[in-house]
Short mmCIF file of C-alpha atoms (C1' of nucleotides) in Angstrom, two decimals:
data_model
loop_
_atom_site.label_atom_id
_atom_site.label_comp_id
_atom_site.label_asym_id
_atom_site.label_seq_id
_atom_site.Cartn_x
_atom_site.Cartn_y
_atom_site.Cartn_z
CA MET Q 215 31.48 61.20 105.73
CA GLN Q 216 29.44 61.03 102.54
CA ASP Q 217 26.96 58.36 101.75
CA THR Q 218 26.37 56.71 98.41
CA ILE Q 219 27.49 59.04 95.68
CA GLU Q 220 25.16 59.69 92.79
CA ARG Q 221 26.74 58.64 89.54
CA PRO Q 222 25.99 57.49 86.03
CA TYR Q 223 26.27 53.93 84.85
CA HIS Q 224 30.01 54.25 84.67
CA HIS Q 225 31.66 55.28 87.89
CA GLY Q 226 34.38 57.74 87.04
CA ASP Q 227 37.20 56.07 88.90
CA LEU Q 228 35.79 53.07 90.67
CA ARG Q 229 39.13 51.57 91.50
CA ARG Q 230 40.19 54.57 93.53
CA ALA Q 231 36.75 54.87 95.09
CA LEU Q 232 36.88 51.25 96.22
CA ILE Q 233 40.26 51.73 97.82
CA GLU Q 234 39.11 54.84 99.63
CA THR Q 235 35.89 53.28 100.81
CA ALA Q 236 37.67 50.15 101.97
CA MET Q 237 40.27 52.22 103.80
CA ALA Q 238 37.52 54.12 105.56
CA MET Q 239 35.82 50.90 106.61
CA LEU Q 240 39.11 49.46 107.77
CA GLN Q 241 39.72 52.41 110.06
CA GLU Q 242 36.13 52.39 111.20
CA GLY Q 243 36.46 49.42 113.41
CA LYS Q 244 36.14 45.83 112.44
CA GLY Q 245 39.55 45.64 110.85
CA TRP Q 246 40.11 43.89 107.57
CA GLN Q 247 36.96 41.83 108.07
CA PHE Q 248 34.91 44.43 106.26
CA THR Q 249 32.78 43.01 103.54
CA LEU Q 250 33.55 43.43 99.89
CA ARG Q 251 29.84 43.59 99.27
CA GLU Q 252 29.47 46.49 101.66
CA VAL Q 253 32.38 48.31 100.07
CA ALA Q 254 30.56 48.00 96.76
CA ARG Q 255 27.32 49.09 98.39
CA ARG Q 256 28.90 52.21 99.84
CA ALA Q 257 30.61 53.00 96.60
CA GLY Q 258 27.21 52.73 94.95
CA VAL Q 259 27.93 49.84 92.63
CA SER Q 260 26.81 46.26 92.42
CA HIS Q 261 28.63 43.66 94.50
CA ALA Q 262 30.18 42.21 91.37
CA ALA Q 263 31.72 45.45 90.14
CA PRO Q 264 34.84 45.31 92.35
CA TYR Q 265 35.92 42.17 90.53
CA LYS Q 266 36.58 44.22 87.43
CA HIS Q 267 39.30 46.07 89.35
CA PHE Q 268 40.64 43.52 91.81
CA PRO Q 269 40.94 39.78 91.30
CA ASP Q 270 39.72 39.17 94.84
CA LYS Q 271 39.41 40.65 98.30
CA ALA Q 272 42.99 39.78 99.17
CA ALA Q 273 44.20 41.99 96.33
CA LEU Q 274 42.26 44.94 97.67
CA LEU Q 275 43.71 44.34 101.12
CA THR Q 276 47.19 44.25 99.63
CA GLU Q 277 46.49 47.58 97.98
CA LEU Q 278 45.45 49.06 101.30
CA ALA Q 279 48.62 47.80 102.93
CA LEU Q 280 50.70 49.42 100.21
CA VAL Q 281 48.97 52.73 100.84
CA GLY Q 282 49.78 52.18 104.49
CA PHE Q 283 53.47 51.83 103.80
CA ASP Q 284 53.40 55.03 101.76
CA ARG Q 285 51.77 56.85 104.63
CA LEU Q 286 54.31 55.46 107.06
CA ARG Q 287 57.08 56.86 104.93
CA GLU Q 288 55.33 60.24 104.88
CA ALA Q 289 55.11 60.09 108.67
CA PHE Q 290 58.86 59.49 108.81
CA ASP Q 291 59.59 62.40 106.52
CA ALA Q 292 57.34 64.68 108.50
CA ALA Q 293 58.98 63.67 111.77
CA LYS Q 294 62.56 64.14 110.62
CA PRO Q 295 64.16 66.83 112.77
CA PRO Q 296 65.45 70.03 111.07
CA ASP Q 297 68.73 69.70 109.37
CA PRO Q 298 71.51 70.20 111.86
CA ALA Q 299 70.40 67.35 114.12
CA SER Q 300 72.30 64.59 115.87
CA VAL Q 301 71.89 61.04 114.63
CA LYS Q 302 70.57 60.20 118.04
CA ASP Q 303 67.78 62.73 117.70
CA GLU Q 304 66.98 61.35 114.29
CA LEU Q 305 66.67 57.86 115.69
CA VAL Q 306 64.48 59.01 118.55
CA ALA Q 307 62.24 60.98 116.21
CA ALA Q 308 61.92 58.06 113.81
CA ALA Q 309 61.05 55.61 116.58
CA ARG Q 310 58.41 57.91 118.02
CA ALA Q 311 56.94 58.62 114.60
CA TYR Q 312 56.76 54.91 113.89
CA ILE Q 313 54.96 54.07 117.09
CA ARG Q 314 52.64 57.03 116.77
CA PHE Q 315 51.71 56.02 113.24
CA GLY Q 316 50.89 52.49 114.30
CA THR Q 317 48.86 53.38 117.35
CA ALA Q 318 47.00 56.07 115.42
CA ASN Q 319 46.09 53.62 112.65
CA PRO Q 320 45.74 50.29 114.41
CA ALA Q 321 43.74 48.39 111.82
CA LEU Q 322 45.90 49.61 108.97
CA TYR Q 323 49.08 48.83 110.83
CA ARG Q 324 47.91 45.32 111.65
CA LEU Q 325 47.00 44.78 108.04
CA MET Q 326 50.39 45.98 106.84
CA PHE Q 327 52.11 43.37 108.95
CA SER Q 328 49.90 40.36 108.56
CA THR Q 329 50.45 38.05 105.66
CA GLU Q 330 47.69 35.59 106.41
CA ASP Q 331 44.90 37.59 104.85
CA LYS Q 332 46.64 39.10 101.87
CA ALA Q 333 47.84 38.07 98.46
CA SER Q 334 51.42 38.11 97.25
CA ASN Q 335 53.41 39.80 99.96
CA ILE Q 336 56.25 40.44 97.59
CA HIS Q 337 55.53 44.13 97.02
CA LEU Q 338 54.77 44.48 100.67
CA SER Q 339 57.98 43.02 101.95
CA ALA Q 340 59.76 45.21 99.44
CA ARG Q 341 58.29 48.34 100.99
CA ALA Q 342 58.74 47.14 104.55
CA LEU Q 343 62.36 46.37 103.84
CA GLY Q 344 62.75 49.74 102.16
CA ALA Q 345 62.04 51.35 105.51
CA PHE Q 346 64.44 48.89 107.06
CA GLU Q 347 67.24 50.08 104.79
CA VAL Q 348 66.67 53.68 105.81
CA LEU Q 349 67.11 52.49 109.37
CA THR Q 350 70.37 50.65 108.70
CA ALA Q 351 71.73 53.73 106.92
CA LEU Q 352 70.88 55.85 109.93
CA LEU Q 353 72.56 53.43 112.32
CA ALA Q 354 75.64 53.18 110.10
CA ARG Q 355 75.99 56.96 110.20
CA GLY Q 356 75.67 56.89 113.96
CA GLN Q 357 78.34 54.24 114.26
CA ALA Q 358 80.67 56.17 111.98
CA ALA Q 359 80.13 59.24 114.11
CA GLY Q 360 81.05 57.26 117.20
CA VAL Q 361 77.65 57.84 118.77
CA PHE Q 362 76.38 54.28 118.46
CA ARG Q 363 78.07 51.05 119.45
CA GLU Q 364 79.94 49.33 116.66
CA ARG Q 365 77.84 46.27 116.00
CA PRO Q 366 76.65 44.64 112.80
CA VAL Q 367 74.19 47.25 111.55
CA GLN Q 368 71.66 44.70 110.37
CA GLY Q 369 71.32 43.24 113.83
CA GLN Q 370 71.16 46.65 115.45
CA ALA Q 371 68.51 47.66 112.96
CA ALA Q 372 66.58 44.47 113.61
CA ALA Q 373 66.60 45.30 117.32
CA CYS Q 374 65.27 48.81 116.74
CA TRP Q 375 62.62 47.69 114.32
CA ALA Q 376 61.55 44.75 116.46
CA LEU Q 377 61.27 46.85 119.58
CA CYS Q 378 59.22 49.53 117.86
CA HIS Q 379 57.07 46.93 116.14
CA GLY Q 380 56.57 45.10 119.41
CA ILE Q 381 55.62 48.20 121.33
CA THR Q 382 53.23 49.25 118.61
CA MET Q 383 51.54 45.87 118.43
CA LEU Q 384 51.24 45.50 122.19
CA ALA Q 385 49.84 49.01 122.45
CA ILE Q 386 47.33 48.31 119.69
CA GLU Q 387 46.13 45.20 121.50
CA HIS Q 388 45.80 47.22 124.71
CA LEU Q 389 48.48 45.29 126.54
CA LEU Q 390 50.51 48.30 127.58
CA LEU Q 391 47.84 49.79 129.76
CA PRO Q 392 49.35 52.17 132.31
CA GLU Q 393 47.61 50.58 135.29
CA LYS Q 394 49.25 47.24 134.54
CA VAL Q 395 52.55 47.97 132.96
CA GLY Q 396 53.21 51.38 134.42
CA ALA Q 397 52.64 54.81 132.97
CA GLY Q 398 55.12 55.80 130.35
CA ALA Q 399 56.08 52.22 129.56
CA VAL Q 400 56.62 53.20 125.96
CA GLU Q 401 59.05 55.97 126.82
CA ALA Q 402 60.86 53.75 129.30
CA ALA Q 403 61.20 50.95 126.78
CA LEU Q 404 62.72 53.36 124.29
CA VAL Q 405 65.25 54.42 126.93
CA THR Q 406 66.40 50.83 127.34
CA LEU Q 407 66.64 50.46 123.58
CA PHE Q 408 68.76 53.59 123.24
CA GLU Q 409 71.03 52.44 126.02
CA GLY Q 410 71.61 49.29 124.03
CA VAL Q 411 72.34 51.19 120.87
CA ALA Q 412 74.22 54.24 122.10
CA GLN Q 413 77.91 54.24 122.91
CA ASP Q 414 78.42 54.67 126.65
CA MET P 173 46.11 12.25 112.63
CA GLN P 174 42.79 10.50 113.14
CA ASP P 175 39.73 11.15 111.10
CA THR P 176 36.17 11.28 112.32
CA ILE P 177 35.87 9.27 115.51
CA GLU P 178 33.12 6.73 115.79
CA ARG P 179 30.85 7.55 118.65
CA PRO P 180 27.34 7.12 119.95
CA TYR P 181 24.73 9.85 119.93
CA HIS P 182 26.40 11.51 122.87
CA HIS P 183 29.99 12.40 122.29
CA GLY P 184 31.89 11.62 125.46
CA ASP P 185 33.59 14.97 125.86
CA LEU P 186 32.67 17.08 122.90
CA ARG P 187 33.92 20.29 124.40
CA ARG P 188 37.47 19.00 124.70
CA ALA P 189 37.26 17.34 121.29
CA LEU P 190 36.20 20.63 119.71
CA ILE P 191 39.10 22.47 121.28
CA GLU P 192 41.57 19.85 120.14
CA THR P 193 40.20 19.72 116.63
CA ALA P 194 40.16 23.49 116.36
CA MET P 195 43.72 23.69 117.66
CA ALA P 196 44.83 21.18 115.05
CA MET P 197 43.14 23.14 112.30
CA LEU P 198 44.65 26.37 113.56
CA GLN P 199 48.14 24.94 113.37
CA GLU P 200 47.42 23.37 110.02
CA GLY P 201 47.60 26.52 108.06
CA LYS P 202 44.85 28.97 107.47
CA GLY P 203 45.07 30.51 110.92
CA TRP P 204 41.99 31.32 112.91
CA GLN P 205 39.90 31.45 109.75
CA PHE P 206 39.07 27.80 110.11
CA THR P 207 35.40 27.08 109.88
CA LEU P 208 33.29 26.16 112.86
CA ARG P 209 31.33 23.90 110.59
CA GLU P 210 34.43 22.01 109.60
CA VAL P 211 35.49 21.66 113.21
CA ALA P 212 32.14 20.05 113.88
CA ARG P 213 32.48 17.89 110.79
CA ARG P 214 35.89 16.61 111.86
CA ALA P 215 34.68 16.01 115.37
CA GLY P 216 31.88 13.97 113.87
CA VAL P 217 28.95 16.05 115.07
CA SER P 218 26.43 18.29 113.41
CA HIS P 219 27.34 21.90 112.74
CA ALA P 220 24.97 23.05 115.44
CA ALA P 221 26.47 20.94 118.20
CA PRO P 222 29.37 23.29 119.08
CA TYR P 223 26.84 25.91 120.15
CA LYS P 224 25.97 23.78 123.14
CA HIS P 225 29.52 24.24 124.42
CA PHE P 226 30.54 27.67 123.16
CA PRO P 227 28.32 30.70 122.68
CA ASP P 228 30.05 31.49 119.40
CA LYS P 229 33.22 31.06 117.41
CA ALA P 230 34.95 33.89 119.23
CA ALA P 231 34.56 31.98 122.49
CA LEU P 232 36.27 28.94 121.01
CA LEU P 233 39.10 31.14 119.75
CA THR P 234 39.47 32.63 123.19
CA GLU P 235 39.74 29.13 124.62
CA LEU P 236 42.50 28.30 122.15
CA ALA P 237 44.38 31.44 123.10
CA LEU P 238 44.16 30.49 126.76
CA VAL P 239 45.62 27.07 125.99
CA GLY P 240 48.35 28.93 124.13
CA PHE P 241 49.28 30.98 127.17
CA ASP P 242 49.46 27.82 129.25
CA ARG P 243 51.81 26.26 126.73
CA LEU P 244 53.93 29.38 126.68
CA ARG P 245 54.34 29.12 130.41
CA GLU P 246 55.33 25.47 130.07
CA ALA P 247 57.91 26.49 127.49
CA PHE P 248 59.31 28.98 129.97
CA ASP P 249 59.52 26.41 132.73
CA ALA P 250 61.18 23.90 130.44
CA ALA P 251 63.73 26.46 129.32
CA LYS P 252 64.69 27.67 132.77
CA PRO P 253 68.38 26.93 133.30
CA PRO P 254 69.38 24.55 136.16
CA ASP P 255 69.41 26.09 139.56
CA PRO P 256 72.72 27.82 140.13
CA ALA P 257 72.38 30.15 137.15
CA SER P 258 73.01 33.84 136.71
CA VAL P 259 70.05 36.15 136.23
CA LYS P 260 71.52 37.05 132.91
CA ASP P 261 71.39 33.45 131.73
CA GLU P 262 67.85 33.23 132.94
CA LEU P 263 66.87 36.26 130.91
CA VAL P 264 68.61 34.94 127.81
CA ALA P 265 66.98 31.55 128.18
CA ALA P 266 63.55 33.08 128.69
CA ALA P 267 63.89 35.34 125.66
CA ARG P 268 65.00 32.49 123.43
CA ALA P 269 62.24 30.22 124.68
CA TYR P 270 59.69 32.94 124.04
CA ILE P 271 60.79 33.53 120.47
CA ARG P 272 61.10 29.84 119.76
CA PHE P 273 57.60 29.20 121.05
CA GLY P 274 56.15 31.92 118.84
CA THR P 275 57.96 30.94 115.68
CA ALA P 276 57.16 27.27 116.24
CA ASN P 277 53.45 28.02 116.68
CA PRO P 278 52.81 30.99 114.43
CA ALA P 279 49.05 30.75 114.10
CA LEU P 280 48.56 30.16 117.79
CA TYR P 281 50.89 32.99 118.74
CA ARG P 282 49.12 35.40 116.42
CA LEU P 283 45.81 34.38 117.90
CA MET P 284 47.05 34.89 121.44
CA PHE P 285 47.95 38.47 120.68
CA SER P 286 45.11 39.62 118.51
CA THR P 287 42.04 40.99 120.14
CA GLU P 288 40.05 41.71 117.03
CA ASP P 289 38.77 38.21 116.49
CA LYS P 290 38.16 37.09 120.03
CA ALA P 291 35.64 37.61 122.75
CA SER P 292 36.33 39.14 126.17
CA ASN P 293 40.04 39.61 126.34
CA ILE P 294 39.92 39.93 130.09
CA HIS P 295 41.16 36.43 130.88
CA LEU P 296 43.67 36.74 128.11
CA SER P 297 45.21 39.97 129.26
CA ALA P 298 45.33 38.45 132.72
CA ARG P 299 47.50 35.58 131.49
CA ALA P 300 49.63 37.75 129.27
CA LEU P 301 50.27 40.09 132.15
CA GLY P 302 51.03 37.13 134.41
CA ALA P 303 54.00 36.36 132.20
CA PHE P 304 54.87 40.03 132.32
CA GLU P 305 55.06 39.92 136.09
CA VAL P 306 57.46 36.99 136.00
CA LEU P 307 59.62 39.13 133.77
CA THR P 308 59.57 42.15 136.07
CA ALA P 309 60.50 39.92 139.01
CA LEU P 310 63.45 38.56 137.06
CA LEU P 311 64.63 42.03 136.14
CA ALA P 312 64.24 43.25 139.71
CA ARG P 313 66.45 40.40 140.91
CA GLY P 314 69.01 41.31 138.29
CA GLN P 315 68.99 44.92 139.35
CA ALA P 316 69.37 43.98 142.99
CA ALA P 317 72.32 41.78 142.07
CA GLY P 318 73.93 44.70 140.28
CA VAL P 319 73.88 42.86 136.95
CA PHE P 320 71.22 45.00 135.29
CA ARG P 321 71.01 48.75 135.03
CA GLU P 322 68.88 50.37 137.69
CA ARG P 323 65.87 51.56 135.76
CA PRO P 324 62.16 51.42 136.47
CA VAL P 325 61.53 47.68 136.15
CA GLN P 326 58.23 48.10 134.37
CA GLY P 327 59.86 50.02 131.57
CA GLN P 328 62.75 47.60 131.34
CA ALA P 329 60.30 44.73 131.23
CA ALA P 330 58.26 46.48 128.57
CA ALA P 331 61.41 46.80 126.47
CA CYS P 332 62.27 43.11 126.80
CA TRP P 333 58.75 41.98 126.10
CA ALA P 334 58.29 44.35 123.17
CA LEU P 335 61.56 43.35 121.57
CA CYS P 336 60.81 39.65 121.88
CA HIS P 337 57.25 40.14 120.71
CA GLY P 338 58.44 42.22 117.79
CA ILE P 339 61.08 39.73 116.71
CA THR P 340 58.60 36.91 116.97
CA MET P 341 55.95 38.69 114.94
CA LEU P 342 58.36 39.84 112.26
CA ALA P 343 59.80 36.34 112.00
CA ILE P 344 56.33 34.84 111.74
CA GLU P 345 55.49 37.19 108.89
CA HIS P 346 58.74 36.26 107.17
CA LEU P 347 60.22 39.71 107.43
CA LEU P 348 63.45 38.65 109.09
CA LEU P 349 64.68 36.60 106.17
CA PRO P 350 68.45 36.16 106.31
CA GLU P 351 69.00 37.32 102.74
CA LYS P 352 67.41 40.68 103.48
CA VAL P 353 68.09 41.41 107.09
CA GLY P 354 71.24 39.42 107.60
CA ALA P 355 71.75 35.96 108.98
CA GLY P 356 71.44 35.75 112.72
CA ALA P 357 69.41 38.94 112.95
CA VAL P 358 67.53 37.48 115.88
CA GLU P 359 70.67 36.76 117.87
CA ALA P 360 72.09 40.15 117.01
CA ALA P 361 68.92 41.91 118.09
CA LEU P 362 69.06 40.10 121.41
CA VAL P 363 72.64 41.29 121.89
CA THR P 364 71.54 44.90 121.49
CA LEU P 365 68.72 44.32 123.94
CA PHE P 366 71.03 42.84 126.54
CA GLU P 367 73.46 45.69 126.14
CA GLY P 368 70.60 48.00 126.96
CA VAL P 369 69.60 46.01 130.00
CA ALA P 370 72.93 44.87 131.42
CA GLN P 371 75.12 47.01 133.58
CA ASP P 372 78.35 47.91 131.78
"C1'" DA W 86 35.36 48.93 78.41
"C1'" DC W 87 32.60 48.83 82.37
"C1'" DC W 88 28.73 47.33 85.11
"C1'" DT W 89 24.43 44.33 86.62
"C1'" DG W 90 21.55 40.33 88.26
"C1'" DA W 91 21.06 35.87 89.13
"C1'" DA W 92 23.30 31.91 90.71
"C1'" DC W 93 26.66 28.72 93.41
"C1'" DA W 94 28.74 27.02 97.23
"C1'" DC W 95 29.64 28.23 101.23
"C1'" DC W 96 29.47 30.64 106.24
"C1'" DG W 97 27.81 31.69 111.48
"C1'" DT W 98 23.88 31.34 114.18
"C1'" DT W 99 19.16 29.96 115.77
"C1'" DC W 100 15.52 26.87 117.09
"C1'" DA W 101 12.09 23.44 117.17
"C1'" DA W 102 12.36 18.75 117.49
"C1'" DG W 103 14.50 14.31 118.36
"C1'" DT W 104 17.24 10.59 121.73
"C1'" DA U 47 21.40 16.91 129.19
"C1'" DC U 48 23.01 16.59 124.65
"C1'" DC U 49 22.54 16.48 119.72
"C1'" DT U 50 20.15 16.97 114.85
"C1'" DG U 51 17.99 19.14 110.61
"C1'" DA U 52 16.05 22.72 108.52
"C1'" DA U 53 16.08 27.50 108.10
"C1'" DC U 54 17.81 32.57 107.98
"C1'" DA U 55 20.60 36.09 106.62
"C1'" DC U 56 24.57 36.67 105.11
"C1'" DC U 57 29.40 35.97 102.47
"C1'" DG U 58 33.08 35.68 98.25
"C1'" DT U 59 33.16 34.62 93.62
"C1'" DT U 60 31.55 33.66 88.79
"C1'" DC U 61 29.31 34.56 84.48
"C1'" DA U 62 26.04 35.51 81.01
"C1'" DA U 63 23.90 39.51 79.73
"C1'" DG U 64 23.10 44.45 79.54
"C1'" DT U 65 24.79 49.78 78.39
#
DNA sequence: ACCTGAACACCGTTCAAGT
DNA sequence: ACCTGAACACCGTTCAAGT
C-alpha cells in the first residue's frame, strides 16, 4: 500500500516494520524468496539494519511462520460454529476453515510447513502440534459421544490433518483443477474422510 | 561417489551429467537450493556451460522433477502385488509405496510438488495427473467389484491422493514424530482412509 | 542503543571469443 | 556444435564507524 515511510534516523519499531514488510512481500508473489535487501529498502533502512533485529534471513522467515500459525488459530476460532453444535459440524467447520486459510494464503502456508528454509523449527512444531492437540480433543469428544468410530485418536487425527494438509497443498500447487480432477474435488474428498471417521 | 571426471574439451554427454550431478546434490541435503555453479564445478565444466543445455536453473529443476515422476511410477510398478490380488490390496500397496517413495526421497518429492521454483509446470502436471488417472481407474474397479463405496471416483481419488500427499509431506517435515503424534500414526491414518473408501 | 557504508564472498545469467 | 573467461547486476552477511 504505502511506499517508503519517512522517518528519523531511528525507526520507531523497525522489528515490527520488517516483519510486516516481509509478510507483504511474501503474499505478493515470489514466496519466501523475497530479498532481505528489498525488505530493508521498502522499510526505508539500510540493508544492514535488519541484522540488528534478526540474526539472519531464516530467523525472519521463522517469525513469519509463527505469525502464520497465530492467524490459523484465529481462523479456527472464527469458524467455530455457535455453541450448541454437533461434534461433526465442528469437525467439518474446522476442516473447511483450515483449507480456506491455506488456499487464501498460499505462500504463508507453504512457509509454515517447510523446514528447509527456516531456522530452528522447534517453536514452529510446537505451534503446529498445538493445533493437532485441539484436533485430537475434538475427535475424542466425538468418539465419546458415539458419533465417531472408536479408533486411536492420534491416528484418526493424523488422518484428518494429513488429508486437509494434502488437499491444501495440492490446491495451492494448482493440482486440483476442476477440469482435471473434477469440480468439487475438495468437497468430495472431505466426504470420504468423514465416512472414514464417522460411525456408520 | 566420484569426483570431477577427467574429460576432453567436449564433455561426452554434458546434459545427462548435469542432471545426474544436480540430482545427487538435491538428495544430498540442501534441497533445490543447490548452486548451478557448483553443479558445473562438479561436472568439471565452466559455470557457463550448463546454459548450452538448459535455458536456466528452473529448467534443470523441472527436468529433475520429471525424473522424479518417472521414478515414482517405477515404485508403483514394483509395489504392485502379484496378479491374483484384491483391489483393496492393490490400493494399500500403492498408498504405502507412494508414502515410502516420498519419505525416502524428501528433497526430490518436495521439488516434484512445488511450482514456485520451477519453469512451465505443464509437463509436470501432466505426469502428476497421469498417476491420478491410474488411481481413479483402480477405485472404479473397486467400486464395480462392490468393495469400495459408490462415490464419484474423482472425489474418492482426490481423498486418497490428498491423504497420502499430506502424510508424506508432514513426515518429510518431521511433523509426524512418534513421540508427539503417536507411533504408527501413518498406519493408523491409512486405516481411517480405507474405512472411508471401503464398503462396510 | 540503533543505524550506515563499504567490503567480502558468493550467486544466476550473458556474451564475445576460443577449440 | 560445444565450451571458456570475463563481466554485470545482484545476493546474504559482516564490521568498523557514525548519530
